[in-house]
Amino acid sequence: MKKMDWINEVKKIAHGIRKRTLEHTIKNGGGYLSQACSSAEILATLYSKVMNLAPISNPIKPKLFPGIPGTENKNYFTGAEFHGPRGKEYDRFFLSPAQYALVVYSALIETGRMSEDGLDYFNKDGYSVEMIGAEHSPGMEVMTGSLGQGISQAAGIAFARKRKKETGRTIIFLSDGELQIGQTWEAIQTMVHHKLDNILIYIDVNGYQCDGKMTSVMNVEPIEKRFEAFGARTFRISGHDIEMLAKPGEISPDGRPIVIICDTDPTRDMDILGSRAPKFHYVRFTSDEEKKKYIEKLKNM
Amino acid sequence: MMIESKVHSRNLVQWAKEKAEVLVLSADLTSSTECDLFRDTYPDRFVSMGIAEQNMLSFAGGLAREGFIPFIHTFAVFIYRRAYDQIAMSVSYPNLPVKMFGFLPGITTPGGVTHQAIEDISVMRSLPNMTILDCGDATDVESVLDVAYNTDGPVYIRMLRGEIPRLFDKDEPMQLGANRTLSKGSDLVVLSCGICTEEAMRAISVLQKKGLSLQHIHVSTLKPFHSEDIMDAIQDSKYGVITMENHSITGGLGTILAEEMAKAGMAKKLYKTGIKSYTHGASKPYLMKEYQIDAMSLIEQIEKITNNSFGIQEEDLEKVYIAPVHSNSKAEAL
């Protein structure tokens, strides 16, 4: 694909992610909208440019919750099937903040991996498309809702795959709030110590968390210096710059895990969100008037 | 009674020889948990994780998903207390074959309350998918590897190290769900696990000479708990059952049995012996006496239950082997 072609394709997917998430937020009376605004380009670039995933023939329809894993449960599945069949050469994707599930679901639909009606099953009793994704949810394969655990599990998988001489990489999507967690840094030091250069970590640094602005809740800056000090191969870029987002996917491994710190705007292409600052974590409409503004916005997208 | 040194250290190396999928993970307690010989023999299968147990448990979950069988080695408290959420979500929920070897169960260390695992059975047994094994001697320590390896899903093991007695025949390995009947009798059932079994054996050998008829059963599989033989013995007993454990009396062997007895509508008395408060740092014999999980305490309790007074003295008991605090069999005094 020519350069402008793939960039336009990513743009289209990113737009679709925002639009779909907004549409769902209106229909549902609430949603993780700012996460879609900040991470749309990151996820669109990962799914359509960076990650080497096996193709799937037809978009998959979400299934019913299969029950919990266990010796007795023979029908168990994870949401990894949305990323296509496994293979030594294929990448694996791990969404560390499972609270972004809605955004990943939108990305799966936009990239033809989940059926168009996928979001109709979001948070629907008895279905696998859970609000905070679990390992049976589309696009997920480990338990990451308890923040900090996803990155360690992915590190274990990357270690194991390297040992098995698999060439596929481990791609982790991380949120900046998770940089407050001790386990995240335990995982980073482990990746560096064991030279896991088959890992790429994309961090959505939108600067906000549940309680508000991160610098007021618990500052984690300067993020790039922290990662550099840990020995990671660190890049800090604009998280809305598609070309820059794609580049780290093409560099050769050098013994260090790759960390891409993506500065993002939680109101990107959704200016009306700005009035909610600094509370972006979950959008719930406070009045019909406010809801109308968002309906109006959707019409113009 | 034979005392053996560093049983796990030698046995693990031998046992794991042909098992390429078994990886040993250690959190900076490699010598203290007797996996140093494994590290030196199979350096490629030893994964050093540093003092970072939360990451270690989630990381182990990742390894297990890719077909490896991680053998976690550290002190028990740093497994179930430090990394409980990680065990629950990264290991136990997905039913992954991560085998957790928790050293220093109960008061087996002078390391104090921070190092003494007194509520691990209680905490771990409430996790669905979890299997819990408790070792009482050198034979248990050796054969627990096969049991853990052949059991589907996550397994938590209360492990012994250093100088430990061999109470059970080498040819009678631990088996999942199989309790060991050590003596038969109809006055009272004594149910013990872990290091308390040795104490109970000493007490029972003297009490039987005094004419009491005691059924002694050693439990090594705490979950899933198999109680058929135990319930039959209790049903046939005159005075009921006394449990003895190197663990809190809340949530451990005594509680597990209480649930089973209630479920079966068993109208017999249950006496629970175990740790009733937080503990502190001192020698094992001192602490066993202080927390009343030693042979003399059991004798006093049984005398009370059966309305007897035999006048048994400490020196009447078979000489118990007391491992010195500082010895070549341990990396540090802990």
mmCIF file of C-alpha atoms in Angstrom, chain A residues 65 67-71 76 78 86 92 135-136 141-143 146 149 152-153 155-157 159-161 163-164 166 182-183 186-187 189-190 193-194 196, chain B residues 20 23 44-45 47-49 51-56 58-63 65-68 82 85-87 89-90 92-95 128-129 152-153:
data_model
loop_
_atom_site.group_PDB
_atom_site.id
_atom_site.type_symbol
_atom_site.label_atom_id
_atom_site.label_comp_id
_atom_site.label_asym_id
_atom_site.label_seq_id
_atom_site.Cartn_x
_atom_site.Cartn_y
_atom_site.Cartn_z
ATOM 1 C CA PHE A 65 -20.256 -15.904 28.258
ATOM 2 C CA GLY A 67 -18.486 -19.884 31.957
ATOM 3 C CA ILE A 68 -15.299 -19.649 33.982
ATOM 4 C CA PRO A 69 -12.172 -21.596 32.971
ATOM 5 C CA GLY A 70 -11.712 -24.867 34.802
ATOM 6 C CA THR A 71 -11.114 -28.550 34.334
ATOM 7 C CA TYR A 76 -14.192 -22.351 27.241
ATOM 8 C CA THR A 78 -10.843 -16.493 25.066
ATOM 9 C CA ARG A 86 -2.335 -18.345 16.497
ATOM 10 C CA ARG A 92 -0.148 -11.031 20.123
ATOM 11 C CA GLU A 135 -10.263 -12.809 28.874
ATOM 12 C CA HIS A 136 -13.404 -14.140 27.184
ATOM 13 C CA GLU A 141 -6.901 -13.275 26.110
ATOM 14 C CA VAL A 142 -5.737 -12.631 29.694
ATOM 15 C CA MET A 143 -7.251 -11.021 32.792
ATOM 16 C CA SER A 146 -6.999 -5.465 37.922
ATOM 17 C CA GLN A 149 -1.337 -7.523 35.949
ATOM 18 C CA SER A 152 3.401 -8.950 33.748
ATOM 19 C CA GLN A 153 1.358 -11.693 32.107
ATOM 20 C CA ALA A 155 5.959 -10.361 29.762
ATOM 21 C CA GLY A 156 5.663 -14.021 30.784
ATOM 22 C CA ILE A 157 4.160 -14.842 27.397
ATOM 23 C CA PHE A 159 9.583 -14.732 27.627
ATOM 24 C CA ALA A 160 7.993 -18.086 26.798
ATOM 25 C CA ARG A 161 7.651 -17.298 23.083
ATOM 26 C CA ARG A 163 12.263 -19.467 24.513
ATOM 27 C CA LYS A 164 10.233 -21.347 21.933
ATOM 28 C CA GLU A 166 8.701 -17.797 17.959
ATOM 29 C CA GLY A 182 4.361 -0.817 41.511
ATOM 30 C CA GLN A 183 3.779 -4.013 39.557
ATOM 31 C CA GLU A 186 8.403 -4.719 38.396
ATOM 32 C CA ALA A 187 7.373 -5.916 34.950
ATOM 33 C CA GLN A 189 12.607 -4.202 35.148
ATOM 34 C CA THR A 190 11.963 -7.877 34.380
ATOM 35 C CA HIS A 193 16.732 -7.808 32.829
ATOM 36 C CA HIS A 194 15.675 -10.759 30.682
ATOM 37 C CA LEU A 196 12.740 -9.183 26.115
ATOM 38 C CA ALA B 20 11.944 -29.518 30.055
ATOM 39 C CA LEU B 23 10.808 -23.828 35.037
ATOM 40 C CA ASP B 44 18.605 -22.369 31.512
ATOM 41 C CA ARG B 45 15.438 -23.481 33.292
ATOM 42 C CA VAL B 47 14.314 -17.775 36.052
ATOM 43 C CA SER B 48 15.488 -15.158 38.523
ATOM 44 C CA MET B 49 12.616 -12.763 39.286
ATOM 45 C CA ILE B 51 12.105 -9.349 45.060
ATOM 46 C CA ALA B 52 8.998 -8.685 43.004
ATOM 47 C CA GLU B 53 6.425 -11.350 43.800
ATOM 48 C CA GLN B 54 3.376 -9.674 42.281
ATOM 49 C CA ASN B 55 5.078 -9.564 38.911
ATOM 50 C CA MET B 56 6.418 -13.091 39.437
ATOM 51 C CA SER B 58 1.403 -12.804 36.880
ATOM 52 C CA PHE B 59 4.520 -13.596 34.805
ATOM 53 C CA ALA B 60 4.159 -17.254 35.793
ATOM 54 C CA GLY B 61 0.576 -17.125 34.520
ATOM 55 C CA GLY B 62 1.928 -15.944 31.158
ATOM 56 C CA LEU B 63 4.495 -18.769 31.048
ATOM 57 C CA ARG B 65 -0.401 -20.110 29.067
ATOM 58 C CA GLU B 66 2.466 -20.910 26.679
ATOM 59 C CA GLY B 67 2.869 -24.490 27.861
ATOM 60 C CA PHE B 68 5.469 -24.154 30.604
ATOM 61 C CA ARG B 82 1.940 -10.245 48.831
ATOM 62 C CA ASP B 85 -4.800 -10.493 43.608
ATOM 63 C CA GLN B 86 -2.222 -11.718 41.097
ATOM 64 C CA ILE B 87 -2.807 -15.353 42.121
ATOM 65 C CA MET B 89 -6.682 -13.171 38.529
ATOM 66 C CA SER B 90 -3.500 -14.169 36.650
ATOM 67 C CA SER B 92 -6.302 -19.243 39.599
ATOM 68 C CA TYR B 93 -9.173 -17.786 37.543
ATOM 69 C CA PRO B 94 -7.678 -19.084 34.263
ATOM 70 C CA ASN B 95 -6.924 -22.429 35.991
ATOM 71 C CA PRO B 128 -11.958 -21.736 43.077
ATOM 72 C CA ASN B 129 -9.688 -24.035 40.996
ATOM 73 C CA ASP B 152 -4.655 -29.984 36.744
ATOM 74 C CA GLY B 153 -4.525 -26.235 37.399
#
